[in-house]
mmCIF file of C-alpha atoms in Angstrom:
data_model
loop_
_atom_site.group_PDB
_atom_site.id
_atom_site.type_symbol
_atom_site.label_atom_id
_atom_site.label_comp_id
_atom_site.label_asym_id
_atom_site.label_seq_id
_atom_site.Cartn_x
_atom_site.Cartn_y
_atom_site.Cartn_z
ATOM 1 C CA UNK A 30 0.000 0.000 0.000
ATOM 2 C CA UNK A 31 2.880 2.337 1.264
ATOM 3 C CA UNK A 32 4.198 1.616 -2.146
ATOM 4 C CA UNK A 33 1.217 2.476 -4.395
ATOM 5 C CA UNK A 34 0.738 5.529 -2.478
ATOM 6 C CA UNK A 35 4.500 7.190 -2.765
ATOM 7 C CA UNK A 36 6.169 5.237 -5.656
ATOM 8 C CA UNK A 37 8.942 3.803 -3.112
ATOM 9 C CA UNK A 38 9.362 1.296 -0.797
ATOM 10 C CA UNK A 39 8.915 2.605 3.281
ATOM 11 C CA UNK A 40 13.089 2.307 3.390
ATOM 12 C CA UNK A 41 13.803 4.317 0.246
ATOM 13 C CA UNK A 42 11.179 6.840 1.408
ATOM 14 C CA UNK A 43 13.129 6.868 4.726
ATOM 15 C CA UNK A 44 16.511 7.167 3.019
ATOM 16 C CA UNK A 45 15.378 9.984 0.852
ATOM 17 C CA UNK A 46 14.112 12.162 3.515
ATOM 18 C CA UNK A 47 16.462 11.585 5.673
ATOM 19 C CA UNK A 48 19.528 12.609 2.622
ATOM 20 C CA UNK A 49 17.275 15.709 2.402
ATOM 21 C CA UNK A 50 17.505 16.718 5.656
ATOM 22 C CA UNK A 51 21.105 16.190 5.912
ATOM 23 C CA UNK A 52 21.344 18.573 2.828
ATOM 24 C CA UNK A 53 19.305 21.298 4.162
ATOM 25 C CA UNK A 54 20.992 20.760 7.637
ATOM 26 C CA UNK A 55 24.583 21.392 6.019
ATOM 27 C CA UNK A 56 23.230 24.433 3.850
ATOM 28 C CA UNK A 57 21.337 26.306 6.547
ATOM 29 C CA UNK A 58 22.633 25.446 9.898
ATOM 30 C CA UNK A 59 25.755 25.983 11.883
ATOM 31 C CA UNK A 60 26.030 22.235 13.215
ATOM 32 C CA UNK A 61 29.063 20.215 13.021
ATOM 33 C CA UNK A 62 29.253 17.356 10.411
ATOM 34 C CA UNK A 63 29.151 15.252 13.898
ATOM 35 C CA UNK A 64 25.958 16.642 15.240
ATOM 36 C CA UNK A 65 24.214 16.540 11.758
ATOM 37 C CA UNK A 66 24.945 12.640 11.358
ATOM 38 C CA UNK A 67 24.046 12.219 15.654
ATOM 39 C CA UNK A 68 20.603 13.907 14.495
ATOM 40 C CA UNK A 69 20.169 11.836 11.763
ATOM 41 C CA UNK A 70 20.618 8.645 13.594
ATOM 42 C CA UNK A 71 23.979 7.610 12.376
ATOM 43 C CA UNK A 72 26.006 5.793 15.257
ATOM 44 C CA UNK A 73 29.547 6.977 13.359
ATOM 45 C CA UNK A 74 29.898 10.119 11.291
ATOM 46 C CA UNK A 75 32.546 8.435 9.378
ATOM 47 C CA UNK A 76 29.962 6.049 8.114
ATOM 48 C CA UNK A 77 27.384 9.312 7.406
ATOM 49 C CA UNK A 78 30.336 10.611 5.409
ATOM 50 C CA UNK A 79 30.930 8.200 3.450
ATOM 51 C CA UNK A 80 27.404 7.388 2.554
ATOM 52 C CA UNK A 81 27.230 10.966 1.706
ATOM 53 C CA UNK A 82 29.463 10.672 -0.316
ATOM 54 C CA UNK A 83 28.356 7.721 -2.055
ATOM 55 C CA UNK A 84 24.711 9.470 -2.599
ATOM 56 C CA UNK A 85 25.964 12.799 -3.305
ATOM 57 C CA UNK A 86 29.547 12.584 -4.968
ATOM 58 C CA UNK A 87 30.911 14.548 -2.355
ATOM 59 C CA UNK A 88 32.078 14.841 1.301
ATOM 60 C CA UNK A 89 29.565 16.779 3.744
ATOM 61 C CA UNK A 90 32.247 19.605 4.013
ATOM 62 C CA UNK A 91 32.672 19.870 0.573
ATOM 63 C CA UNK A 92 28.723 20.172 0.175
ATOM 64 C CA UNK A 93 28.604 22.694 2.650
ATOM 65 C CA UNK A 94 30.991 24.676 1.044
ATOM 66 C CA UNK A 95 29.525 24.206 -2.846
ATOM 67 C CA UNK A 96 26.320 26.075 -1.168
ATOM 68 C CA UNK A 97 28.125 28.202 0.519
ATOM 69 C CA UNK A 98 30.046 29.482 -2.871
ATOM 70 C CA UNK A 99 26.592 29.695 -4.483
#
């Protein structure tokens, strides 16, 4: 049903939204890489890092400062 109703399974619904919030947490907050993966649930921020960078090509700091630059 969950399906049907959002196009995506309940885990790549929760994956999405939760990559969304890291972006918007790393473009309009102050918080440390650290505190941003804590929030999100990750036990290690190397792991968030480097499933950052897997989804987005780049490291959280290097994210962070792309926006910035923009």
């Amino acid at each position: 049903m969950f399906t049907k109703v959002y196009g995506l399974s309940p885990c790549q619904y929760l994956t999405r939204r939760k990559w969304s919030k890291a972006k918007e947490l790393l473009a309009g907050s102050n918080l440390t890489v650290y505190a941003i993966a804590e929030q999100l649930g990750f036990r290690s921020v190397n792991h968030f890092s480097r499933q950052f960078r897997r989804w987005m090509g780049m490291s959280p700091m290097q994210y962070r400062q792309s926006i910035s630059t923009l």
